[in-house]
Short mmCIF file of C-alpha atoms and ligand atoms in Angstrom, two decimals:
data_model
loop_
_atom_site.label_atom_id
_atom_site.label_comp_id
_atom_site.label_asym_id
_atom_site.label_seq_id
_atom_site.Cartn_x
_atom_site.Cartn_y
_atom_site.Cartn_z
CA MET A 1 0.00 0.00 0.00
CA ASN A 2 1.06 3.57 -0.50
CA ALA A 3 3.72 4.41 2.08
CA GLU A 4 2.43 7.97 2.12
CA ALA A 5 -1.02 6.87 3.16
CA GLY A 6 -0.53 8.56 6.49
CA THR A 7 0.00 7.45 10.02
CA SER A 8 -3.21 5.46 10.39
CA THR A 9 -2.74 1.73 10.76
CA PRO A 10 -5.15 -0.63 9.01
CA GLU A 11 -6.90 -1.19 12.33
CA GLN A 12 -7.56 2.52 12.62
CA THR A 13 -8.93 2.84 9.13
CA THR A 14 -12.55 3.84 9.11
CA THR A 15 -14.90 2.49 6.46
CA PRO A 16 -17.45 5.16 5.65
CA ALA A 17 -20.33 4.07 3.49
CA PRO A 18 -20.17 5.63 -0.01
CA GLN A 19 -22.98 8.00 0.76
CA GLN A 20 -20.99 9.37 3.67
CA VAL A 21 -18.07 10.39 1.47
CA SER A 22 -17.73 14.12 1.19
CA VAL A 23 -17.89 15.96 -2.09
CA GLU A 24 -14.20 16.76 -1.81
CA GLN A 25 -13.30 13.15 -1.06
CA ARG A 26 -15.39 11.89 -3.97
CA ALA A 27 -13.75 14.37 -6.32
CA ARG A 28 -10.31 13.21 -5.19
CA GLU A 29 -11.18 9.55 -5.81
CA GLU A 30 -12.74 10.24 -9.20
CA GLU A 31 -9.76 12.32 -10.26
CA LEU A 32 -7.51 9.33 -9.62
CA VAL A 33 -9.73 7.03 -11.67
CA THR A 34 -9.62 9.51 -14.55
CA ARG A 35 -5.85 9.78 -14.41
CA VAL A 36 -5.35 6.01 -14.42
CA VAL A 37 -7.83 5.54 -17.28
CA GLU A 38 -6.07 8.24 -19.29
CA SER A 39 -2.69 6.60 -18.68
CA PHE A 40 -3.80 3.86 -21.08
CA ALA A 41 -5.03 6.25 -23.75
CA GLY A 42 -1.83 5.98 -25.75
CA ALA A 43 -1.99 2.20 -26.18
CA SER A 44 -1.73 1.52 -29.92
CA ASP A 45 -3.71 -1.71 -29.60
CA ALA A 46 -7.30 -0.49 -29.36
CA ARG A 47 -8.58 -3.69 -27.78
CA LEU A 48 -5.85 -3.64 -25.13
CA ARG A 49 -6.68 -0.02 -24.44
CA GLN A 50 -10.37 -0.88 -24.00
CA LEU A 51 -9.60 -3.82 -21.71
CA MET A 52 -7.26 -1.86 -19.44
CA GLN A 53 -9.44 1.20 -19.21
CA SER A 54 -12.55 -0.81 -18.44
CA LEU A 55 -10.67 -2.94 -15.92
CA THR A 56 -9.50 0.24 -14.22
CA ARG A 57 -13.03 1.65 -13.98
CA HIS A 58 -14.50 -1.55 -12.59
CA LEU A 59 -11.64 -2.19 -10.17
CA HIS A 60 -11.85 1.31 -8.75
CA ALA A 61 -15.63 1.07 -8.58
CA PHE A 62 -15.22 -2.05 -6.45
CA LEU A 63 -12.61 -0.46 -4.18
CA ARG A 64 -14.77 2.60 -3.67
CA GLU A 65 -18.03 0.73 -3.25
CA VAL A 66 -16.74 -1.49 -0.44
CA ARG A 67 -14.41 1.24 0.96
CA LEU A 68 -11.58 -1.32 0.99
CA THR A 69 -9.38 -1.11 4.07
CA GLU A 70 -5.62 -1.33 3.85
CA SER A 71 -5.58 -4.60 5.80
CA GLU A 72 -8.14 -6.04 3.37
CA TRP A 73 -5.97 -4.88 0.48
CA GLN A 74 -3.02 -6.67 2.13
CA LYS A 75 -5.06 -9.85 2.54
CA GLY A 76 -6.02 -9.70 -1.11
CA ILE A 77 -2.39 -9.40 -2.14
CA GLU A 78 -1.48 -12.33 0.11
CA PHE A 79 -4.29 -14.40 -1.42
CA LEU A 80 -3.07 -13.74 -4.95
CA THR A 81 0.53 -14.44 -3.90
CA GLN A 82 -0.51 -17.81 -2.45
CA ALA A 83 -2.44 -18.57 -5.63
CA GLY A 84 0.71 -17.88 -7.61
CA HIS A 85 2.89 -20.04 -5.40
CA ILE A 86 0.64 -23.11 -5.59
CA THR A 87 0.20 -22.84 -9.36
CA THR A 88 2.23 -25.32 -11.43
CA ASP A 89 1.90 -26.94 -14.85
CA GLN A 90 -0.56 -29.38 -13.26
CA ARG A 91 -2.29 -27.06 -10.79
CA GLN A 92 -3.79 -23.77 -12.00
CA GLU A 93 -5.15 -21.93 -9.00
CA PHE A 94 -6.09 -18.84 -11.03
CA ILE A 95 -8.38 -20.86 -13.31
CA LEU A 96 -9.90 -22.33 -10.17
CA LEU A 97 -10.45 -18.82 -8.85
CA SER A 98 -12.04 -17.79 -12.13
CA ASP A 99 -14.25 -20.88 -11.96
CA VAL A 100 -15.56 -20.34 -8.43
CA LEU A 101 -16.23 -16.66 -9.15
CA GLY A 102 -18.33 -17.67 -12.16
CA ALA A 103 -15.96 -15.78 -14.45
CA SER A 104 -15.15 -18.89 -16.47
CA MET A 105 -18.82 -19.69 -16.93
CA GLN A 106 -19.64 -16.09 -17.86
CA THR A 107 -16.89 -16.14 -20.49
CA VAL A 108 -18.33 -19.38 -21.87
CA ALA A 109 -21.78 -17.77 -22.01
CA ILE A 110 -20.50 -14.67 -23.81
CA ASN A 111 -18.65 -16.72 -26.39
CA ASN A 112 -21.39 -19.28 -27.04
CA GLU A 113 -24.33 -17.08 -27.87
CA VAL A 114 -27.77 -18.57 -27.92
CA TYR A 115 -28.44 -19.94 -31.41
CA GLY A 116 -31.73 -21.71 -32.06
CA LYS A 117 -31.84 -25.03 -30.28
CA ALA A 118 -28.06 -25.40 -30.19
CA THR A 119 -26.90 -27.38 -27.16
CA GLU A 120 -25.67 -25.16 -24.36
CA ALA A 121 -21.99 -24.98 -23.53
CA THR A 122 -20.39 -25.19 -20.12
CA VAL A 123 -16.94 -25.01 -18.59
CA PHE A 124 -14.04 -26.89 -20.18
CA GLY A 125 -12.34 -27.78 -16.90
CA PRO A 126 -8.72 -28.73 -16.38
CA PHE A 127 -8.82 -32.47 -17.10
CA PHE A 128 -9.05 -32.74 -20.90
CA THR A 129 -6.17 -34.42 -22.70
CA GLN A 130 -5.49 -34.53 -26.41
CA ASP A 131 -4.52 -38.17 -26.67
CA ALA A 132 -7.63 -40.02 -25.52
CA PRO A 133 -8.00 -43.57 -26.93
CA LEU A 134 -10.01 -43.80 -30.14
CA ILE A 135 -12.97 -46.13 -29.78
CA GLU A 136 -15.56 -47.50 -32.18
CA ILE A 137 -19.21 -46.64 -31.74
CA GLY A 138 -20.39 -48.84 -28.88
CA GLY A 139 -16.89 -49.06 -27.41
CA ASP A 140 -16.00 -48.52 -23.77
CA ILE A 141 -14.12 -45.44 -22.57
CA ALA A 142 -13.77 -46.73 -18.99
CA GLY A 143 -10.36 -48.25 -19.61
CA GLY A 144 -10.40 -49.86 -16.19
CA ALA A 145 -11.78 -46.84 -14.31
CA SER A 146 -13.92 -47.84 -11.35
CA GLY A 147 -17.62 -47.18 -11.61
CA GLN A 148 -21.03 -48.43 -12.62
CA PRO A 149 -21.27 -49.05 -16.38
CA CYS A 150 -23.26 -46.40 -18.23
CA TRP A 151 -24.52 -46.60 -21.80
CA VAL A 152 -24.50 -43.19 -23.47
CA GLU A 153 -26.22 -42.68 -26.81
CA GLY A 154 -27.54 -39.90 -28.96
CA THR A 155 -27.45 -38.01 -32.19
CA ILE A 156 -25.59 -35.02 -33.48
CA SER A 157 -27.50 -32.62 -35.67
CA ASP A 158 -27.44 -29.03 -36.86
CA THR A 159 -29.94 -26.40 -35.80
CA ASP A 160 -32.14 -27.26 -38.81
CA GLY A 161 -32.40 -30.87 -37.61
CA ASN A 162 -30.05 -32.35 -40.20
CA PRO A 163 -27.65 -35.03 -38.96
CA VAL A 164 -23.97 -34.15 -38.74
CA PRO A 165 -22.25 -37.33 -39.99
CA GLY A 166 -18.73 -38.00 -38.81
CA ALA A 167 -18.72 -35.41 -36.03
CA HIS A 168 -15.78 -35.90 -33.70
CA ILE A 169 -16.64 -36.50 -30.05
CA ASP A 170 -14.26 -36.35 -27.11
CA VAL A 171 -15.61 -37.57 -23.76
CA TRP A 172 -13.96 -37.60 -20.36
CA GLU A 173 -14.99 -38.03 -16.75
CA ALA A 174 -13.92 -38.83 -13.20
CA ASP A 175 -13.99 -42.39 -11.91
CA GLU A 176 -16.24 -43.65 -9.13
CA ASP A 177 -13.86 -42.21 -6.52
CA GLY A 178 -13.96 -38.75 -8.07
CA PHE A 179 -10.56 -38.83 -9.74
CA TYR A 180 -9.58 -38.19 -13.34
CA ASP A 181 -6.81 -40.39 -14.73
CA VAL A 182 -4.41 -37.44 -14.80
CA GLN A 183 -4.73 -37.37 -11.01
CA TYR A 184 -3.63 -41.01 -10.68
CA GLU A 185 -0.17 -41.70 -9.33
CA ASP A 186 0.69 -43.75 -12.40
CA THR A 187 0.26 -42.82 -16.06
CA ARG A 188 -2.79 -44.94 -16.86
CA THR A 189 -5.37 -43.55 -19.28
CA ALA A 190 -8.92 -44.18 -18.11
CA ALA A 191 -12.43 -42.76 -18.36
CA ARG A 192 -11.74 -40.84 -21.53
CA GLY A 193 -12.06 -41.54 -25.22
CA GLN A 194 -12.82 -40.16 -28.63
CA LEU A 195 -15.07 -41.43 -31.38
CA PHE A 196 -16.83 -40.33 -34.54
CA ALA A 197 -20.55 -40.17 -35.19
CA ASP A 198 -21.77 -42.50 -37.94
CA ASP A 199 -23.13 -41.43 -41.34
CA GLN A 200 -26.46 -40.56 -39.75
CA GLY A 201 -24.95 -38.54 -36.92
CA ARG A 202 -25.51 -41.25 -34.33
CA TYR A 203 -23.13 -42.20 -31.55
CA ALA A 204 -23.05 -44.52 -28.56
CA PHE A 205 -20.46 -45.68 -26.06
CA TRP A 206 -20.00 -47.22 -22.65
CA ALA A 207 -18.72 -45.03 -19.84
CA VAL A 208 -19.19 -45.03 -16.07
CA THR A 209 -22.09 -43.36 -14.31
CA PRO A 210 -20.83 -39.90 -13.26
CA THR A 211 -20.25 -39.21 -9.56
CA PRO A 212 -19.55 -35.95 -7.72
CA TYR A 213 -16.03 -34.80 -6.92
CA PRO A 214 -14.42 -31.75 -5.32
CA ILE A 215 -12.35 -29.22 -7.16
CA PRO A 216 -8.86 -29.02 -5.65
CA HIS A 217 -9.51 -27.27 -2.34
CA ASP A 218 -6.24 -27.50 -0.44
CA GLY A 219 -5.09 -24.06 -1.58
CA PRO A 220 -6.19 -20.44 -1.19
CA VAL A 221 -9.31 -20.90 -3.31
CA GLY A 222 -10.40 -23.83 -1.15
CA ARG A 223 -9.77 -21.79 1.99
CA MET A 224 -11.83 -18.94 0.56
CA LEU A 225 -14.71 -21.33 -0.16
CA ALA A 226 -14.52 -22.67 3.40
CA ALA A 227 -14.48 -19.13 4.80
CA VAL A 228 -17.70 -18.26 3.00
CA GLY A 229 -19.40 -21.58 3.67
CA ARG A 230 -19.37 -22.84 0.09
CA SER A 231 -18.78 -26.44 -0.96
CA PRO A 232 -15.96 -27.32 -3.35
CA MET A 233 -18.05 -30.14 -4.83
CA ARG A 234 -19.00 -30.32 -8.47
CA ALA A 235 -22.28 -31.89 -9.50
CA SER A 236 -21.81 -35.30 -11.17
CA HIS A 237 -21.10 -34.86 -14.87
CA LEU A 238 -19.69 -36.29 -18.07
CA HIS A 239 -17.63 -33.99 -20.30
CA PHE A 240 -18.13 -33.69 -24.06
CA MET A 241 -16.30 -31.77 -26.75
CA VAL A 242 -17.83 -32.06 -30.22
CA THR A 243 -16.26 -30.73 -33.39
CA ALA A 244 -17.48 -30.85 -36.97
CA GLN A 245 -16.71 -29.02 -40.18
CA GLY A 246 -18.59 -25.74 -40.40
CA ARG A 247 -19.99 -26.08 -36.86
CA ARG A 248 -19.19 -24.16 -33.71
CA THR A 249 -17.15 -26.38 -31.42
CA LEU A 250 -19.25 -27.44 -28.45
CA VAL A 251 -17.66 -27.92 -25.03
CA THR A 252 -20.20 -29.10 -22.53
CA HIS A 253 -21.18 -31.65 -19.87
CA ILE A 254 -24.27 -33.64 -19.08
CA PHE A 255 -25.43 -33.79 -15.47
CA VAL A 256 -27.33 -36.44 -13.52
CA ARG A 257 -30.92 -35.57 -12.70
CA GLY A 258 -31.56 -36.02 -9.00
CA ASP A 259 -28.00 -35.14 -7.95
CA GLU A 260 -28.39 -33.00 -4.84
CA ARG A 261 -25.41 -30.88 -5.93
CA LEU A 262 -27.07 -29.55 -9.09
CA THR A 263 -27.98 -26.34 -7.28
CA SER A 264 -24.62 -25.84 -5.61
CA ASP A 265 -22.13 -26.75 -8.33
CA SER A 266 -18.92 -25.02 -7.25
CA VAL A 267 -18.15 -23.61 -10.70
CA PHE A 268 -21.75 -22.70 -11.74
CA GLY A 269 -21.59 -25.07 -14.70
CA VAL A 270 -25.09 -26.55 -14.47
CA LYS A 271 -27.69 -25.65 -17.11
CA GLU A 272 -31.14 -27.18 -16.83
CA SER A 273 -31.01 -28.26 -20.49
CA LEU A 274 -27.93 -30.35 -19.69
CA VAL A 275 -29.49 -32.27 -16.80
CA LYS A 276 -30.34 -35.74 -18.08
CA ASP A 277 -32.14 -38.82 -16.80
CA PHE A 278 -29.69 -41.59 -16.09
CA GLU A 279 -31.99 -44.61 -16.09
CA LEU A 280 -30.80 -47.20 -13.62
CA ASN A 281 -31.07 -50.84 -14.68
CA ALA A 282 -30.92 -53.77 -12.28
CA PRO A 283 -28.28 -56.48 -12.67
CA GLY A 284 -29.25 -58.88 -15.41
CA THR A 285 -31.21 -56.34 -17.43
CA PRO A 286 -30.30 -56.90 -21.10
CA THR A 287 -27.90 -54.27 -22.41
CA PRO A 288 -28.43 -52.32 -25.68
CA ASP A 289 -25.53 -54.07 -27.41
CA GLY A 290 -25.80 -57.45 -25.71
CA ARG A 291 -22.77 -56.83 -23.53
CA ASP A 292 -22.61 -59.17 -20.56
CA LEU A 293 -22.16 -57.13 -17.40
CA ALA A 294 -22.39 -60.16 -15.14
CA ASP A 295 -24.01 -59.06 -11.88
CA SER A 296 -23.50 -55.34 -12.31
CA ALA A 297 -26.28 -52.77 -12.36
CA TRP A 298 -25.90 -50.26 -15.19
CA SER A 299 -27.32 -46.95 -16.25
CA ARG A 300 -28.42 -45.52 -19.56
CA VAL A 301 -28.63 -41.92 -20.75
CA GLY A 302 -29.55 -40.21 -23.99
CA PHE A 303 -27.97 -36.96 -25.13
CA ASP A 304 -28.94 -35.49 -28.49
CA ILE A 305 -26.48 -32.79 -29.44
CA VAL A 306 -27.30 -29.80 -31.63
CA LEU A 307 -24.42 -27.83 -33.09
CA ALA A 308 -24.62 -24.15 -34.00
CA PRO A 309 -23.02 -22.98 -37.24
CA GLN A 310 -19.44 -21.79 -37.15
CA PRO A 311 -19.51 -18.04 -36.46
CA THR A 312 -18.44 -16.06 -39.52
FE1 FE2 B 401 -15.16 -32.56 -14.64
#
């Protein structure tokens, strides 16, 4: 904080409500905002200029609205410092922070505008990998991951209802214990795969029934969630990424109807249109492809995907 801020310690700082700020004080604060905004006026990149000037206005509006104390400012700096220290190639605390603030989801919403009946997008998450095993339609992505078998089937079409043959589908999910394969201690690949829709836009595969899991919560973001009484748990879900020529790439999940965490998903990823019925079948119930699951119960879900056109 500014060393010339005076002799008051953070504890002595008063926090007047905005309406209690004098005209002179308000003028002083607004003059600073103006000067900082104007400091970016010379940026040759117009978009960068817009971003920095808008960020300045909103940041100062926040500081002034809450009348931030110097000790709170210090805590904020410490929080961001801790987030930096825990961040590695495998652990991105700033994305986590963006996620729990809803900033990731808002960015997804802005960049996936409503288009007809196009399937809604949701957060990408940190667990996608490029090299998922390629499976045939009807194949199994589990790859040894623990969990109840789940048959997933559906179609891929455009917003006029025409099938999208050959669309590429990536799917990935946590195992029954809530872990993605990249979190395993070894290098196994499990609970992820890629496949192509057939010539009528149909697809199907075996996976495991999704279960809830927590986002990493042993760092500053987790401590913040605990401090405000929020759960780190994500609602049970199965990730999809669907790409096709001339279509907007869709990154989404499907969620399990009845999951009690649908209304408290820690990253705000749930959309009602993405909540699906996972029909539970008792052991011995014949499977769609005749697969013998011995004495295991299994679930079945349908997910028809509608792709928007590629933005021009
Ligand atoms: Fe996930």
